[in-house]
Each structure stands twice: as C-alpha cells, then as structure tokens.
Amino acid sequence: MALKATIFKADLQIADMDRHYYQEHALTLARHPSETDERMMVRLLAFARHASAALVFGKGLSDAEEPDLWAKDLTGAIDLWIEVGQPDEKRILKACGRAAQVVVYSYSSTSHIWWNQISSKVARARNLTVINIAAASSEALTGFAQRSMQLQCTIQDAQIWLSANGQTVEVELSVSNP
C-alpha cells in the first residue's frame, strides 16, 4: 500500500514592503511521504517570497513534469517556475525553456558544492535565479512545522523574517545568477 501525503494547513500573513504586497493566505500543503519538514517549510517560504494571485503549489515530488510552485498567465504560459532543493541541470534547463523565470531554492549545508558543480552547466540560462538559504535558517524554520500553522512573513529591503508562536527567524539567503 502506498503512503499518503500528510496534509498541513497554514494561515500565512504576508507583509512584503519591497513589492507592496500585503495579503493573508489560507494554504493547504500536502507533504509527500519522502519530503522533510525542512523542505516543506522552504516551499512555504518560497510561496511567501513570490506570493501572487496566480502562484500555486505544483505536484513537485509527486510529478516530475511539475515544479514545487508555479504561476501561469491567463493564456496558460508559465511565468514563474520554482524548484526547491538541488535539481539536476537537465531539469533546470528544461524549466528554463518552459518558463519566463525560473527560481531554485537550495537549502542544505551542501548547497555550495551542488552550485559549484552545476553553475557552469546552466550558465546559458539567462532566466534562472538560484537562492541559497543558510542551513541554520532552514533548520530553524523546521521548528514552525505543525499540522496547523499561524505564520507571519515580513519582507523589507530584501530581508525576510518568518514568525510563529512568539518566535521569529531571520532567513539568511544569497542570490546567484549564472
């Protein structure tokens, strides 16, 4: 018998002063059996950072043809493709060919090794941005993972703070473009 996804509910309040985006989202996240709390929380962070009316969670780990998050325009063209983790160069280049913008959120302590190995292979992808989240930040976000979450995300001057249960985590990230 196949394992089923675990369902998480998140009420996410976003105050993104950089984009002038202030919204509250009631989200349902399906955590694949092989997905960790850390990866799920990075997906949630990626949603908060790029939130819009068109942004939705894809099938991600369950379907190789879909990203973790994506936004499509009214014609069905993919405006934004978001991957979480350390995808291989073939997947990244395929996404770059299908979407106007591709963003990869890498979050482990080995991210720099992965990026050093792959950066020259994806150098021609002009619509790619790779965001490395400091391992300490992504591990701290894991503490917020509960089946029912109340989260606040504040973004100002390219700095991100995620808060829940009276605790706040400043998310340290670095941006790379090939």
CSV table of C-alpha atoms in Angstrom, one decimal:
chain,number,residue,atom,x,y,z
A,1,MET,CA,0.0,0.0,0.0
A,2,ALA,CA,1.4,3.4,-1.0
A,3,LEU,CA,1.9,6.0,1.7
A,4,LYS,CA,-0.3,9.0,1.5
A,5,ALA,CA,0.7,12.7,1.7
A,6,THR,CA,0.3,14.4,5.1
A,7,ILE,CA,-1.9,17.5,5.0
A,8,PHE,CA,-0.7,20.7,6.7
A,9,LYS,CA,-2.8,23.9,7.0
A,10,ALA,CA,-1.1,27.3,7.1
A,11,ASP,CA,-2.6,30.7,7.7
A,12,LEU,CA,0.1,32.9,6.3
A,13,GLN,CA,0.1,36.7,6.6
A,14,ILE,CA,2.5,38.4,4.2
A,15,ALA,CA,3.8,42.0,4.5
A,16,ASP,CA,6.1,42.4,1.6
A,17,MET,CA,7.2,46.0,1.7
A,18,ASP,CA,9.6,45.6,-1.2
A,19,ARG,CA,6.7,44.6,-3.6
A,20,HIS,CA,3.9,46.4,-1.7
A,21,TYR,CA,2.1,43.1,-1.3
A,22,TYR,CA,0.0,42.7,1.9
A,23,GLN,CA,-2.2,39.6,1.9
A,24,GLU,CA,-3.4,36.8,4.1
A,25,HIS,CA,-3.4,33.3,2.5
A,26,ALA,CA,-5.1,30.1,3.8
A,27,LEU,CA,-2.9,27.4,2.4
A,28,THR,CA,-3.1,23.6,2.3
A,29,LEU,CA,0.2,21.9,1.8
A,30,ALA,CA,0.5,18.2,1.0
A,31,ARG,CA,3.8,16.9,2.3
A,32,HIS,CA,4.9,14.0,0.2
A,33,PRO,CA,6.0,10.9,2.3
A,34,SER,CA,9.6,11.4,1.3
A,35,GLU,CA,9.6,15.2,2.0
A,36,THR,CA,11.1,16.6,5.2
A,37,ASP,CA,9.6,19.3,7.3
A,38,GLU,CA,12.6,21.5,6.3
A,39,ARG,CA,11.8,21.1,2.6
A,40,MET,CA,8.1,21.8,3.2
A,41,MET,CA,8.9,25.0,5.1
A,42,VAL,CA,11.2,26.2,2.4
A,43,ARG,CA,8.4,25.7,-0.1
A,44,LEU,CA,6.2,27.8,2.2
A,45,LEU,CA,8.9,30.4,2.4
A,46,ALA,CA,9.2,30.4,-1.5
A,47,PHE,CA,5.4,31.0,-1.6
A,48,ALA,CA,5.7,33.9,0.7
A,49,ARG,CA,8.5,35.5,-1.2
A,50,HIS,CA,6.8,35.3,-4.6
A,51,ALA,CA,3.1,35.4,-3.5
A,52,SER,CA,0.6,36.5,-6.0
A,53,ALA,CA,-3.0,35.6,-7.1
A,54,ALA,CA,-1.6,33.3,-9.8
A,55,LEU,CA,1.0,31.4,-7.6
A,56,VAL,CA,0.0,27.8,-6.7
A,57,PHE,CA,1.7,24.7,-5.4
A,58,GLY,CA,2.6,22.2,-8.0
A,59,LYS,CA,2.8,18.4,-7.6
A,60,GLY,CA,6.6,18.7,-7.1
A,61,LEU,CA,7.9,15.4,-5.8
A,62,SER,CA,4.9,13.5,-7.0
A,63,ASP,CA,5.2,14.6,-10.6
A,64,ALA,CA,8.4,15.1,-12.5
A,65,GLU,CA,6.7,17.4,-15.0
A,66,GLU,CA,5.6,20.0,-12.5
A,67,PRO,CA,7.6,22.3,-10.2
A,68,ASP,CA,7.1,22.8,-6.5
A,69,LEU,CA,5.4,26.1,-7.2
A,70,TRP,CA,4.4,27.9,-10.4
A,71,ALA,CA,2.5,30.9,-11.7
A,72,LYS,CA,0.8,30.9,-15.1
A,73,ASP,CA,-0.7,33.8,-17.1
A,74,LEU,CA,-4.2,33.8,-18.5
A,75,THR,CA,-3.1,32.0,-21.6
A,76,GLY,CA,-1.5,29.1,-19.7
A,77,ALA,CA,2.1,30.2,-20.3
A,78,ILE,CA,4.3,29.7,-17.3
A,79,ASP,CA,5.5,33.0,-15.9
A,80,LEU,CA,7.3,31.6,-12.9
A,81,TRP,CA,8.7,28.1,-12.1
A,82,ILE,CA,10.0,27.4,-8.6
A,83,GLU,CA,12.1,24.4,-7.6
A,84,VAL,CA,13.1,23.5,-4.1
A,85,GLY,CA,16.3,21.5,-3.4
A,86,GLN,CA,19.1,20.7,-5.7
A,87,PRO,CA,17.7,19.7,-9.1
A,88,ASP,CA,20.0,18.4,-11.8
A,89,GLU,CA,21.0,20.6,-14.7
A,90,LYS,CA,18.6,18.8,-17.2
A,91,ARG,CA,15.6,19.6,-15.0
A,92,ILE,CA,16.7,23.3,-14.6
A,93,LEU,CA,17.4,23.8,-18.3
A,94,LYS,CA,14.0,22.1,-19.2
A,95,ALA,CA,12.3,24.5,-16.8
A,96,CYS,CA,14.2,27.5,-18.3
A,97,GLY,CA,12.9,26.5,-21.7
A,98,ARG,CA,9.3,26.3,-20.5
A,99,ALA,CA,9.0,29.3,-18.2
A,100,ALA,CA,9.7,33.0,-18.4
A,101,GLN,CA,11.5,32.9,-15.0
A,102,VAL,CA,13.0,30.0,-13.0
A,103,VAL,CA,13.9,30.2,-9.3
A,104,VAL,CA,15.7,27.4,-7.4
A,105,TYR,CA,15.7,27.5,-3.6
A,106,SER,CA,18.6,25.4,-2.3
A,107,TYR,CA,18.8,25.0,1.4
A,108,SER,CA,21.2,22.4,2.7
A,109,SER,CA,24.7,22.7,4.1
A,110,THR,CA,26.0,21.2,0.8
A,111,SER,CA,24.3,23.8,-1.4
A,112,HIS,CA,27.6,25.5,-2.3
A,113,ILE,CA,29.0,22.2,-3.5
A,114,TRP,CA,26.0,21.5,-5.7
A,115,TRP,CA,26.1,25.0,-7.1
A,116,ASN,CA,29.8,24.8,-7.9
A,117,GLN,CA,29.2,21.6,-9.8
A,118,ILE,CA,26.2,22.8,-11.7
A,119,SER,CA,26.7,26.5,-12.3
A,120,SER,CA,28.8,26.2,-15.5
A,121,LYS,CA,26.3,23.7,-17.0
A,122,VAL,CA,23.4,26.2,-16.6
A,123,ALA,CA,25.4,29.3,-17.4
A,124,ARG,CA,23.4,29.9,-20.6
A,125,ALA,CA,20.1,30.1,-18.7
A,126,ARG,CA,19.5,33.8,-18.5
A,127,ASN,CA,16.1,33.4,-16.8
A,128,LEU,CA,17.5,31.4,-13.9
A,129,THR,CA,18.0,32.6,-10.3
A,130,VAL,CA,19.4,30.4,-7.6
A,131,ILE,CA,18.7,31.3,-4.0
A,132,ASN,CA,20.7,29.6,-1.3
A,133,ILE,CA,19.1,29.6,2.1
A,134,ALA,CA,21.6,29.4,5.0
A,135,ALA,CA,21.4,25.9,6.6
A,136,ALA,CA,20.8,27.5,10.1
A,137,SER,CA,17.8,29.4,8.7
A,138,SER,CA,16.1,26.5,7.0
A,139,GLU,CA,16.7,24.3,10.1
A,140,ALA,CA,15.2,27.0,12.3
A,141,LEU,CA,12.1,27.1,10.1
A,142,THR,CA,11.6,23.4,10.8
A,143,GLY,CA,10.5,24.4,14.3
A,144,PHE,CA,7.5,26.1,12.9
A,145,ALA,CA,6.2,23.0,11.1
A,146,GLN,CA,2.9,21.9,12.6
A,147,ARG,CA,-0.3,20.4,11.1
A,148,SER,CA,-2.0,23.7,11.7
A,149,MET,CA,0.2,26.8,11.5
A,150,GLN,CA,-0.3,30.6,12.0
A,151,LEU,CA,2.6,32.3,10.3
A,152,GLN,CA,3.6,35.9,9.6
A,153,CYS,CA,6.2,36.8,7.0
A,154,THR,CA,7.7,40.2,6.7
A,155,ILE,CA,9.9,41.2,3.8
A,156,GLN,CA,11.7,44.5,3.7
A,157,ASP,CA,14.9,45.6,2.0
A,158,ALA,CA,15.5,42.1,0.7
A,159,GLN,CA,15.4,40.7,4.3
A,160,ILE,CA,12.9,38.1,5.4
A,161,TRP,CA,11.5,37.3,8.8
A,162,LEU,CA,9.1,34.5,9.5
A,163,SER,CA,7.3,34.4,12.8
A,164,ALA,CA,5.1,31.9,14.6
A,165,ASN,CA,4.2,31.1,18.2
A,166,GLY,CA,6.1,34.2,19.5
A,167,GLN,CA,9.3,33.1,17.8
A,168,THR,CA,11.0,34.9,14.8
A,169,VAL,CA,13.5,33.5,12.4
A,170,GLU,CA,15.5,35.9,10.1
A,171,VAL,CA,16.1,34.0,6.9
A,172,GLU,CA,19.6,34.4,5.5
A,173,LEU,CA,19.8,33.9,1.8
A,174,SER,CA,22.2,34.7,-1.0
A,175,VAL,CA,21.2,35.1,-4.7
A,176,SER,CA,23.2,33.7,-7.6
A,177,ASN,CA,22.6,34.2,-11.3
A,178,PRO,CA,24.6,32.1,-13.8
